[in-house]
Amino acid sequence: MLTASAEETEAVAARLAPRLRPGDVVTLSGELGTGKTTFVRGACRALGVMAPVTSPTFTIGHRYEGDPDVSHLDLYRFTGVSAAEWGDLEPYFDDAVVFVEWPEAGLAALPAASVAVRIEHAGGDRRTIVLLADE
């Protein structure tokens, strides 16, 4: 699908969010600046998260209270996920919907994605969003 603004990208995520349950993992792939965090923000709002939703690039992850709780991870700075690093990440997966930006570095360690989201620049503020759900 094609979106023309950040608000439209958030709306796509908001339509997905009610289908998500604790234990679901949503991966988000795309170049820098494509709107991965914007997508997560839209889903978080639909799941009742009231806190500011920001990129966890430099903190690795955020946990938000919602209905259900939401974890937001960013593996941009990772080249892989060691056993020790998985130990730090694992608590984010407890009883939450988990969004993982830049999942490529952790594919060998992460639980399988329930939904894989690919976001691409389509000129200006437009984005192409592809959602692949595990059936």
Tab-separated table of C-alpha atoms in Angstrom:
chain	number	residue	atom	x	y	z
A	1	MET	CA	0.000	0.000	0.000
A	2	LEU	CA	1.085	3.575	-0.529
A	3	THR	CA	0.953	6.272	2.148
A	4	ALA	CA	1.452	9.997	1.573
A	5	SER	CA	2.206	11.214	5.115
A	6	ALA	CA	3.373	10.161	8.550
A	7	GLU	CA	-0.259	10.220	9.683
A	8	GLU	CA	-1.227	7.750	6.951
A	9	THR	CA	1.678	5.469	7.919
A	10	GLU	CA	0.493	5.578	11.539
A	11	ALA	CA	-3.054	4.765	10.371
A	12	VAL	CA	-1.848	1.611	8.567
A	13	ALA	CA	-0.220	0.450	11.806
A	14	ALA	CA	-3.323	1.367	13.811
A	15	ARG	CA	-5.411	-0.935	11.592
A	16	LEU	CA	-2.966	-3.807	12.211
A	17	ALA	CA	-2.672	-3.297	15.979
A	18	PRO	CA	-6.027	-4.759	17.134
A	19	ARG	CA	-5.054	-8.103	15.571
A	20	LEU	CA	-1.869	-8.341	17.652
A	21	ARG	CA	-1.603	-10.320	20.885
A	22	PRO	CA	1.120	-10.737	23.536
A	23	GLY	CA	3.840	-12.924	22.059
A	24	ASP	CA	3.422	-11.524	18.550
A	25	VAL	CA	6.612	-10.202	16.966
A	26	VAL	CA	6.423	-7.569	14.236
A	27	THR	CA	9.647	-6.939	12.316
A	28	LEU	CA	10.203	-3.640	10.496
A	29	SER	CA	12.711	-3.367	7.669
A	30	GLY	CA	13.615	-0.401	5.488
A	31	GLU	CA	16.249	2.245	4.954
A	32	LEU	CA	16.931	5.029	7.443
A	33	GLY	CA	14.105	7.537	7.515
A	34	THR	CA	11.432	5.357	5.953
A	35	GLY	CA	9.098	5.612	8.945
A	36	LYS	CA	9.670	2.467	10.967
A	37	THR	CA	9.308	4.300	14.286
A	38	THR	CA	6.336	6.221	12.880
A	39	PHE	CA	4.690	2.866	12.118
A	40	VAL	CA	5.368	1.645	15.669
A	41	ARG	CA	3.935	4.889	17.077
A	42	GLY	CA	0.672	4.333	15.192
A	43	ALA	CA	0.363	0.788	16.505
A	44	CYS	CA	1.211	1.882	20.044
A	45	ARG	CA	-1.483	4.570	20.042
A	46	ALA	CA	-4.043	1.992	18.869
A	47	LEU	CA	-2.940	-0.299	21.717
A	48	GLY	CA	-3.488	2.396	24.333
A	49	VAL	CA	0.107	3.558	24.818
A	50	MET	CA	0.024	7.139	26.064
A	51	ALA	CA	3.788	7.676	26.540
A	52	PRO	CA	5.903	9.314	23.836
A	53	VAL	CA	7.059	6.680	21.314
A	54	THR	CA	10.612	7.341	20.204
A	55	SER	CA	13.342	5.428	18.417
A	56	PRO	CA	15.293	3.145	20.760
A	57	THR	CA	18.410	3.166	18.532
A	58	PHE	CA	20.735	4.235	21.343
A	59	THR	CA	18.966	2.415	24.173
A	60	ILE	CA	18.209	-0.824	22.248
A	61	GLY	CA	14.659	-1.041	23.589
A	62	HIS	CA	11.656	0.630	25.174
A	63	ARG	CA	8.773	-1.006	27.025
A	64	TYR	CA	5.417	0.772	26.991
A	65	GLU	CA	2.320	0.160	29.110
A	66	GLY	CA	-0.686	-0.475	26.910
A	67	ASP	CA	-3.414	-3.004	26.281
A	68	PRO	CA	-1.390	-5.181	25.855
A	69	ASP	CA	2.072	-3.878	26.752
A	70	VAL	CA	4.365	-3.100	23.832
A	71	SER	CA	8.124	-3.562	23.467
A	72	HIS	CA	10.008	-1.633	20.794
A	73	LEU	CA	13.521	-2.823	19.900
A	74	ASP	CA	16.040	-1.398	17.468
A	75	LEU	CA	18.923	-3.635	16.348
A	76	TYR	CA	20.514	-1.071	14.002
A	77	ARG	CA	23.828	-1.103	15.865
A	78	PHE	CA	23.997	-4.918	16.051
A	79	THR	CA	25.904	-7.183	13.662
A	80	GLY	CA	24.464	-10.290	15.313
A	81	VAL	CA	22.939	-11.295	18.628
A	82	SER	CA	25.153	-13.243	21.029
A	83	ALA	CA	23.823	-15.349	23.901
A	84	ALA	CA	24.689	-12.543	26.330
A	85	GLU	CA	22.925	-9.952	24.179
A	86	TRP	CA	19.880	-12.233	23.883
A	87	GLY	CA	19.806	-12.326	27.684
A	88	ASP	CA	19.416	-8.536	27.649
A	89	LEU	CA	16.724	-8.638	24.941
A	90	GLU	CA	14.671	-11.600	26.156
A	91	PRO	CA	12.726	-9.733	28.895
A	92	TYR	CA	11.262	-7.435	26.231
A	93	PHE	CA	9.435	-10.462	24.790
A	94	ASP	CA	7.669	-11.353	28.059
A	95	ASP	CA	3.909	-10.797	27.811
A	96	ALA	CA	4.072	-8.049	25.186
A	97	VAL	CA	3.607	-7.311	21.513
A	98	VAL	CA	7.153	-6.758	20.237
A	99	PHE	CA	8.180	-4.493	17.362
A	100	VAL	CA	11.755	-4.993	16.113
A	101	GLU	CA	13.382	-2.438	13.825
A	102	TRP	CA	16.395	-3.614	11.812
A	103	PRO	CA	15.690	-7.295	12.612
A	104	GLU	CA	18.259	-8.641	10.152
A	105	ALA	CA	21.016	-8.703	12.787
A	106	GLY	CA	18.949	-10.855	15.116
A	107	LEU	CA	17.159	-13.253	12.792
A	108	ALA	CA	19.027	-16.276	14.151
A	109	ALA	CA	18.082	-15.427	17.753
A	110	LEU	CA	14.692	-13.731	17.511
A	111	PRO	CA	11.368	-15.560	17.718
A	112	ALA	CA	9.670	-15.921	14.324
A	113	ALA	CA	7.851	-12.834	13.130
A	114	SER	CA	4.062	-12.880	13.208
A	115	VAL	CA	4.098	-9.953	10.787
A	116	ALA	CA	6.999	-8.681	8.681
A	117	VAL	CA	6.702	-5.050	7.600
A	118	ARG	CA	8.804	-3.588	4.792
A	119	ILE	CA	8.723	0.200	4.316
A	120	GLU	CA	10.336	1.906	1.335
A	121	HIS	CA	10.724	5.511	0.201
A	122	ALA	CA	8.394	6.308	-2.699
A	123	GLY	CA	9.367	9.965	-3.257
A	124	GLY	CA	8.721	12.931	-0.979
A	125	ASP	CA	6.650	11.934	2.036
A	126	ARG	CA	5.227	8.888	0.271
A	127	ARG	CA	6.032	5.393	1.477
A	128	THR	CA	5.308	1.925	0.150
A	129	ILE	CA	4.352	-0.437	2.968
A	130	VAL	CA	4.230	-4.202	2.548
A	131	LEU	CA	2.858	-6.411	5.338
A	132	LEU	CA	3.529	-10.159	5.316
A	133	ALA	CA	1.671	-12.116	7.985
A	134	ASP	CA	2.596	-15.601	9.186
A	135	GLU	CA	-0.454	-17.644	8.366
